[in-house]
Coordinates of C-alpha atoms (C1' of nucleotides) in Angstrom, one line a residue:
Chain A
M133 CA -19.5 9.5 100.6
N134 CA -22.2 12.0 100.4
D135 CA -25.2 9.7 99.5
S136 CA -27.8 12.4 98.9
Q137 CA -25.3 14.1 96.6
D138 CA -24.8 11.0 94.7
F139 CA -28.5 10.5 94.4
G140 CA -29.2 13.8 93.1
D141 CA -26.4 13.1 90.5
F142 CA -28.1 10.0 89.7
L143 CA -31.6 11.6 89.2
H144 CA -30.2 14.3 87.2
S145 CA -28.4 11.9 84.7
M146 CA -31.3 9.4 84.8
G147 CA -33.7 12.1 84.7
G148 CA -36.1 12.7 87.6
A149 CA -38.9 11.9 85.1
A150 CA -37.5 8.4 84.8
L151 CA -38.7 7.2 88.1
G152 CA -41.9 6.0 86.8
A153 CA -40.2 4.0 84.0
W154 CA -37.9 2.5 86.4
L155 CA -40.7 1.4 88.6
R156 CA -42.3 -0.2 85.7
R157 CA -39.2 -2.0 84.5
L158 CA -38.9 -3.6 88.0
S159 CA -42.6 -4.5 88.2
D160 CA -42.4 -6.2 84.8
R161 CA -39.3 -8.1 85.9
V162 CA -41.0 -9.3 89.1
D163 CA -44.1 -10.3 87.4
R164 CA -42.3 -12.0 84.6
E165 CA -40.1 -14.0 87.2
A166 CA -43.3 -15.0 89.1
G167 CA -44.8 -16.3 85.9
R168 CA -41.7 -18.3 85.3
V169 CA -42.2 -19.9 88.8
Y170 CA -45.7 -21.1 87.8
D171 CA -44.5 -22.3 84.5
E172 CA -41.6 -24.2 86.1
A173 CA -43.9 -25.6 88.7
G174 CA -46.1 -26.9 85.8
V175 CA -49.3 -25.1 87.2
E176 CA -51.7 -23.2 84.9
F177 CA -51.8 -20.0 86.7
E178 CA -51.5 -16.5 85.9
Q179 CA -49.9 -14.0 88.3
R180 CA -52.6 -11.5 87.5
W181 CA -55.3 -13.8 89.1
F182 CA -53.6 -13.8 92.4
G183 CA -54.9 -10.7 93.9
L184 CA -58.4 -11.5 93.2
L185 CA -58.3 -15.1 94.4
N186 CA -56.4 -14.2 97.4
Q187 CA -58.9 -11.6 98.4
L188 CA -61.8 -14.0 98.0
A189 CA -59.9 -16.7 100.1
L190 CA -59.1 -14.4 102.8
H191 CA -62.2 -12.4 103.1
G192 CA -64.8 -14.6 101.6
A193 CA -67.3 -13.4 99.0
S194 CA -66.7 -9.9 97.9
S195 CA -68.0 -7.4 95.2
V196 CA -66.0 -6.2 92.3
G197 CA -65.6 -2.9 94.0
Q198 CA -64.6 -4.1 97.3
I199 CA -61.9 -6.2 95.6
A200 CA -60.7 -3.3 93.6
S201 CA -60.2 -1.0 96.5
A202 CA -58.5 -3.6 98.6
L203 CA -56.0 -4.2 95.8
G204 CA -55.7 -0.6 94.9
V205 CA -56.6 -1.1 91.2
S206 CA -59.5 0.0 89.1
H207 CA -62.8 -1.8 89.1
V208 CA -62.1 -2.5 85.5
A209 CA -59.0 -4.5 86.3
V210 CA -61.1 -6.6 88.6
S211 CA -63.8 -6.9 86.1
Q212 CA -61.4 -8.3 83.5
V213 CA -59.8 -10.8 85.8
R214 CA -63.1 -12.0 87.0
A215 CA -64.2 -12.7 83.4
T216 CA -61.2 -15.0 82.9
V217 CA -61.1 -16.7 86.3
E218 CA -64.9 -17.3 86.0
K219 CA -64.5 -18.7 82.5
A220 CA -61.7 -21.0 84.2
G221 CA -64.2 -22.2 86.6
L222 CA -62.4 -20.9 89.8
V223 CA -65.0 -18.3 90.7
I224 CA -68.7 -17.8 90.2
S225 CA -70.5 -14.5 90.5
E226 CA -74.1 -13.6 91.0
A227 CA -76.0 -10.4 91.4
D228 CA -76.2 -9.1 95.1
P229 CA -79.8 -9.5 96.1
N230 CA -79.6 -6.5 98.3
D231 CA -78.2 -4.5 95.5
R232 CA -78.6 -5.7 92.1
R233 CA -76.0 -3.4 90.5
S234 CA -73.4 -5.1 92.5
R235 CA -71.9 -8.5 91.7
T236 CA -70.9 -10.9 94.4
L237 CA -67.9 -13.1 93.6
R238 CA -67.0 -16.2 95.5
L239 CA -64.6 -19.1 95.0
T240 CA -66.1 -22.4 93.4
P241 CA -65.0 -25.6 95.0
R242 CA -62.5 -25.9 92.2
G243 CA -61.1 -22.4 93.1
Q244 CA -60.7 -23.4 96.6
Q245 CA -59.0 -26.5 95.8
L246 CA -56.7 -24.6 93.6
Y247 CA -55.9 -22.1 96.2
L248 CA -54.9 -24.9 98.6
E249 CA -52.6 -26.5 96.1
M250 CA -51.0 -23.2 95.2
A251 CA -50.5 -22.3 98.9
P252 CA -47.0 -23.9 99.4
L253 CA -45.7 -22.2 96.2
W254 CA -47.1 -18.8 97.4
E255 CA -45.6 -19.4 100.8
K256 CA -42.1 -19.9 99.2
L257 CA -42.9 -16.7 96.9
A258 CA -43.6 -14.7 100.1
L259 CA -40.4 -16.1 101.8
S260 CA -38.5 -15.1 98.8
A261 CA -40.0 -11.7 98.7
V262 CA -39.0 -11.3 102.5
E263 CA -35.6 -12.4 101.6
L264 CA -35.3 -10.0 98.7
D265 CA -36.7 -7.1 100.9
R266 CA -34.0 -7.7 103.5
E267 CA -31.2 -7.8 100.9
A268 CA -32.7 -4.7 99.4
G269 CA -32.7 -3.1 102.8
G270 CA -36.4 -2.7 103.0
V271 CA -37.8 -1.7 99.7
V272 CA -41.4 -2.5 100.7
H273 CA -41.3 -0.1 103.6
A274 CA -39.8 2.5 101.3
L275 CA -42.4 2.0 98.7
A276 CA -45.2 2.4 101.2
R277 CA -43.5 5.6 102.4
L278 CA -43.3 6.8 98.7
E279 CA -47.0 6.0 98.3
R280 CA -47.9 8.0 101.5
A281 CA -45.7 11.0 100.4
L282 CA -47.6 11.0 97.1
D283 CA -50.9 10.9 99.1
R284 CA -49.8 13.9 101.0
R285 CA -49.0 15.8 98.0
S286 CA -49.0 14.8 94.4
L287 CA -46.1 15.0 92.0
A288 CA -47.9 17.6 89.8
D289 CA -48.6 19.7 93.0
R290 CA -45.0 19.5 94.1
V291 CA -43.9 20.5 90.7
N292 CA -46.1 23.4 90.5
R293 CA -45.0 24.8 93.8
K294 CA -41.4 24.9 92.7
G295 CA -42.2 28.4 91.3
S296 CA -42.5 29.1 87.6
R297 CA -39.0 30.8 87.4
Chain B
M175 CA -42.0 -2.5 117.2
N176 CA -40.5 -5.5 115.5
D177 CA -40.4 -4.2 112.0
S178 CA -39.4 -7.2 110.0
Q179 CA -42.2 -9.1 111.8
D180 CA -44.7 -6.5 110.6
F181 CA -43.3 -6.8 107.2
G182 CA -43.7 -10.5 107.1
D183 CA -47.3 -10.0 108.2
F184 CA -47.9 -7.5 105.5
L185 CA -46.4 -9.7 102.8
H186 CA -48.5 -12.6 104.0
S187 CA -51.7 -10.8 103.9
M188 CA -50.9 -9.0 100.8
G189 CA -49.4 -12.0 99.3
G190 CA -45.7 -12.0 98.4
A191 CA -46.7 -12.4 94.8
A192 CA -48.3 -9.1 94.9
L193 CA -45.0 -7.2 94.8
G194 CA -44.9 -6.9 91.2
A195 CA -48.4 -5.5 91.0
W196 CA -47.6 -3.0 93.7
L197 CA -44.7 -1.7 91.7
R198 CA -46.7 -1.4 88.7
R199 CA -49.4 0.6 90.5
L200 CA -46.8 3.1 91.7
S201 CA -45.2 3.4 88.3
D202 CA -48.4 3.9 86.8
R203 CA -49.2 6.6 89.3
V204 CA -45.9 8.4 88.9
D205 CA -46.2 8.3 85.1
R206 CA -49.7 9.5 85.2
E207 CA -49.0 12.3 87.5
A208 CA -45.9 13.3 85.2
G209 CA -48.4 13.4 82.4
R210 CA -50.5 15.8 84.3
V211 CA -47.6 18.1 84.8
Y212 CA -47.1 18.3 81.1
D213 CA -50.7 18.9 80.5
E214 CA -51.1 21.5 83.0
A215 CA -48.0 23.3 81.7
G216 CA -49.7 23.2 78.3
V217 CA -46.9 21.4 76.6
E218 CA -47.3 18.6 74.0
F219 CA -45.1 16.1 75.5
E220 CA -45.5 12.4 76.5
Q221 CA -43.5 11.0 79.4
R222 CA -42.7 8.0 77.3
W223 CA -40.5 10.2 75.0
F224 CA -38.2 11.5 77.8
G225 CA -35.8 8.6 78.0
L226 CA -34.9 8.6 74.3
L227 CA -34.8 12.5 74.0
N228 CA -32.6 12.7 77.2
Q229 CA -30.3 10.1 76.0
L230 CA -29.7 11.9 72.7
A231 CA -29.4 15.3 74.3
L232 CA -26.8 13.9 76.8
H233 CA -24.8 11.6 74.7
G234 CA -25.4 12.8 71.1
A235 CA -26.3 10.7 68.3
S236 CA -27.0 7.1 69.2
S237 CA -28.3 3.9 67.9
V238 CA -31.5 2.2 68.9
G239 CA -29.7 -0.5 70.7
Q240 CA -27.4 1.9 72.6
I241 CA -30.5 3.8 73.8
A242 CA -32.4 0.5 74.8
S243 CA -29.6 -0.7 76.9
A244 CA -28.8 2.6 78.4
L245 CA -32.6 2.9 79.5
G246 CA -32.9 -0.7 80.4
V247 CA -35.8 -1.4 78.1
S248 CA -36.1 -3.6 75.0
H249 CA -35.1 -2.3 71.6
V250 CA -38.7 -2.6 70.6
A251 CA -39.8 0.0 72.9
V252 CA -37.1 2.4 71.7
S253 CA -38.1 1.6 68.1
Q254 CA -41.7 2.4 68.8
V255 CA -40.9 5.7 70.6
R256 CA -38.5 6.6 67.8
A257 CA -41.2 6.2 65.2
T258 CA -43.5 8.7 67.1
V259 CA -40.8 11.2 68.0
E260 CA -39.7 11.1 64.4
K261 CA -43.1 11.6 63.2
A262 CA -43.3 14.6 65.5
G263 CA -40.1 15.9 64.0
L264 CA -38.0 15.9 67.1
V265 CA -35.6 13.4 65.9
I266 CA -34.1 12.1 62.7
S267 CA -32.7 8.7 61.9
E268 CA -30.5 7.4 59.2
A269 CA -28.6 4.2 58.5
D270 CA -25.1 4.0 60.1
P271 CA -22.7 4.1 57.2
N272 CA -20.4 1.8 59.1
D273 CA -23.0 -0.8 59.8
R274 CA -26.2 -0.3 57.8
R275 CA -28.2 -2.5 60.1
S276 CA -27.9 0.1 62.7
R277 CA -29.9 3.2 62.7
T278 CA -28.4 6.4 64.0
L279 CA -30.8 8.8 65.8
R280 CA -30.1 12.3 66.5
L281 CA -32.2 15.3 67.7
T282 CA -33.5 17.7 65.0
P283 CA -33.2 21.5 65.6
R284 CA -36.7 21.4 66.7
G285 CA -36.0 18.6 69.0
Q286 CA -33.1 20.5 70.6
Q287 CA -35.2 23.5 71.0
L288 CA -37.9 21.4 72.7
Y289 CA -35.4 19.9 74.9
L290 CA -34.2 23.3 76.1
E291 CA -37.7 24.6 76.6
M292 CA -38.5 21.5 78.7
A293 CA -35.3 21.6 80.8
P294 CA -36.8 23.9 83.5
L295 CA -39.7 21.7 83.9
W296 CA -37.7 18.5 84.1
E297 CA -35.5 20.3 86.6
K298 CA -38.4 20.9 88.9
L299 CA -39.5 17.3 88.2
A300 CA -36.1 16.1 89.3
L301 CA -36.2 18.2 92.4
S302 CA -39.6 16.9 93.2
A303 CA -38.3 13.4 92.8
V304 CA -35.4 14.2 95.1
E305 CA -37.9 15.7 97.6
L306 CA -40.2 12.5 97.4
D307 CA -37.2 10.2 97.7
R308 CA -36.2 12.0 100.9
E309 CA -39.6 11.9 102.4
A310 CA -39.7 8.3 101.5
G311 CA -36.4 7.5 103.1
G312 CA -34.6 6.5 100.0
V313 CA -36.7 4.6 97.7
V314 CA -34.4 5.1 94.9
H315 CA -31.5 3.4 96.7
A316 CA -33.7 0.6 97.9
L317 CA -34.9 0.0 94.4
A318 CA -31.3 -0.1 93.1
R319 CA -30.5 -2.6 95.8
L320 CA -33.5 -4.7 94.8
E321 CA -32.5 -4.8 91.3
R322 CA -28.9 -6.0 92.3
A323 CA -30.5 -8.7 94.5
L324 CA -32.4 -9.9 91.6
D325 CA -29.3 -9.8 89.5
R326 CA -27.6 -12.0 92.0
R327 CA -30.3 -14.4 92.1
S328 CA -33.6 -14.5 90.3
L329 CA -37.0 -14.7 92.0
A330 CA -37.5 -18.1 90.4
D331 CA -34.1 -19.4 91.5
R332 CA -35.0 -18.3 95.1
V333 CA -38.3 -20.0 95.2
N334 CA -36.8 -23.2 93.8
R335 CA -34.2 -23.5 96.4
K336 CA -36.9 -23.2 99.2
G337 CA -37.1 -26.9 98.9
S338 CA -40.1 -28.8 97.4
R339 CA -41.7 -29.6 100.7
Chain C
dG156 C1' -15.1 -16.2 48.9
dG157 C1' -19.1 -18.4 50.6
dG158 C1' -22.2 -20.6 53.9
dA159 C1' -23.5 -20.6 58.8
dT160 C1' -24.1 -17.7 62.5
dA161 C1' -24.7 -13.6 64.9
dT162 C1' -26.6 -9.1 65.4
dG163 C1' -29.4 -4.5 64.8
dA164 C1' -33.7 -3.2 64.0
dG165 C1' -38.8 -3.5 62.6
dT166 C1' -43.6 -5.5 62.9
dA167 C1' -47.4 -8.1 65.0
dA168 C1' -49.5 -9.5 68.8
dG169 C1' -50.2 -9.8 73.8
dG170 C1' -50.2 -8.5 79.0
dA171 C1' -51.6 -5.6 82.6
dC172 C1' -53.1 -1.8 83.6
dT173 C1' -55.6 2.8 82.6
dT174 C1' -59.4 6.5 81.3
dA175 C1' -63.9 7.4 78.9
dC176 C1' -68.3 6.1 78.4
dG177 C1' -72.9 3.7 78.8
dG178 C1' -76.5 0.7 81.2
dA179 C1' -78.8 -0.5 85.1
dT180 C1' -79.9 0.0 89.6
dT181 C1' -80.4 2.6 93.9
dC182 C1' -80.8 6.8 96.8
dG183 C1' -82.4 11.4 98.1
dT184 C1' -85.4 15.0 98.0
dC185 C1' -89.2 17.4 96.7
Chain D
dG35 C1' -93.9 8.4 94.0
dA36 C1' -91.0 10.4 90.5
dC37 C1' -87.0 12.8 88.7
dG38 C1' -82.3 13.8 88.9
dA39 C1' -78.0 12.4 91.0
dA40 C1' -74.9 8.9 92.6
dT41 C1' -73.1 4.3 92.3
dC42 C1' -71.8 -0.5 90.5
dC43 C1' -70.3 -2.7 86.9
dG44 C1' -69.2 -3.6 82.0
dT45 C1' -67.1 -2.6 77.2
dA46 C1' -64.1 -0.2 74.2
dA47 C1' -60.0 1.9 73.3
dG48 C1' -55.5 3.5 74.6
dT49 C1' -50.7 3.4 77.0
dC50 C1' -46.3 1.3 77.9
dC51 C1' -44.2 -2.3 77.9
dT52 C1' -43.2 -7.2 76.6
dT53 C1' -42.1 -11.7 73.6
dA54 C1' -42.0 -14.0 69.1
dC55 C1' -41.0 -13.6 64.5
dT56 C1' -38.7 -11.7 60.3
dC57 C1' -35.6 -9.0 57.3
dA58 C1' -31.1 -7.3 56.4
dT59 C1' -26.5 -6.7 57.1
dA60 C1' -22.0 -8.1 59.4
dT61 C1' -18.9 -11.4 61.1
dC62 C1' -16.7 -15.9 61.4
dC63 C1' -14.2 -19.7 59.7
dC64 C1' -12.9 -23.2 56.7

DNA sequence: GGGATATGAGTAAGGACTTACGGATTCGTC
DNA sequence: GACGAATCCGTAAGTCCTTACTCATATCCC
């Protein structure tokens, strides 16, 4: 009946500190199931590659740092993925002539071809995600709001301001 | 204006397949910030320990498997945490006399004491989580609904039923 | 009662991130 | 123009989880 009361109960029994663990559990689950989709479709593709490839396909050649900030991950994560997709022949990288610290990545022909081949599958994945989101009553928006709330004030900050009593 | 249209756009540009990555990013963030809370409070505690300790404190002695299913993680994760909290002297374990395959865990006096010491901090963490959830318009409920939606039908299943065209 | 099967837990290895640090440029200012 | 600070990227190591495999004990069934 009283939803926010229920929720408080939930958080107290689960432990407020368990929010992170819960998010991780769900993320693992979604990633794992996406991986299964690729396996069942018989394609050699890792979910981890998606963000980088998608970024290059949508926005053309980009640097490691650009991709990292677009995806919201560390440059290290991008760098690691770059190494594997480059080894797989999907991407090439070369030093930016204007700034030789920076490395410019772009899809190879083979990468472009793979992207096109994968497109229908990703489309179905996106449709499924929309469907899930609808059934879940707008998780995606809720997550975006959570992210903004954390931007406004960090968890640590919120805890500290609860007083030291 | 049309929210679900916006959302579809979002998912198409982000890529539906990015949902998992996004959840992971948020989980990392929440966990990291929780870790900062412990550091700033000057306590030697790892967020990873919380689930196991909380379970033992709330439900008394339990087996590895019981804790794993209560927390929704693999028994391996519990086993790993057990090893470290046992080494830290917070928990003891002994073979269950009724079923010697099973290992029964319980808090040591020191573990109980730590639990009591941490309680105010966790309370503040829980309050902060409630606050965040309110600002985010009910993420927790949304996540629970997402989980149920995935239980009803897996992502792979949903994708497969989108037809192979 | 004994052999096949199931179940609880542990170890090893791996996946997707992270932080910490180091190397190579570039920038900014004197 | 050079010296220190800032920036881009890479490697190493660590975190928190997972799956795959193995061992030991329990259970089932004839």
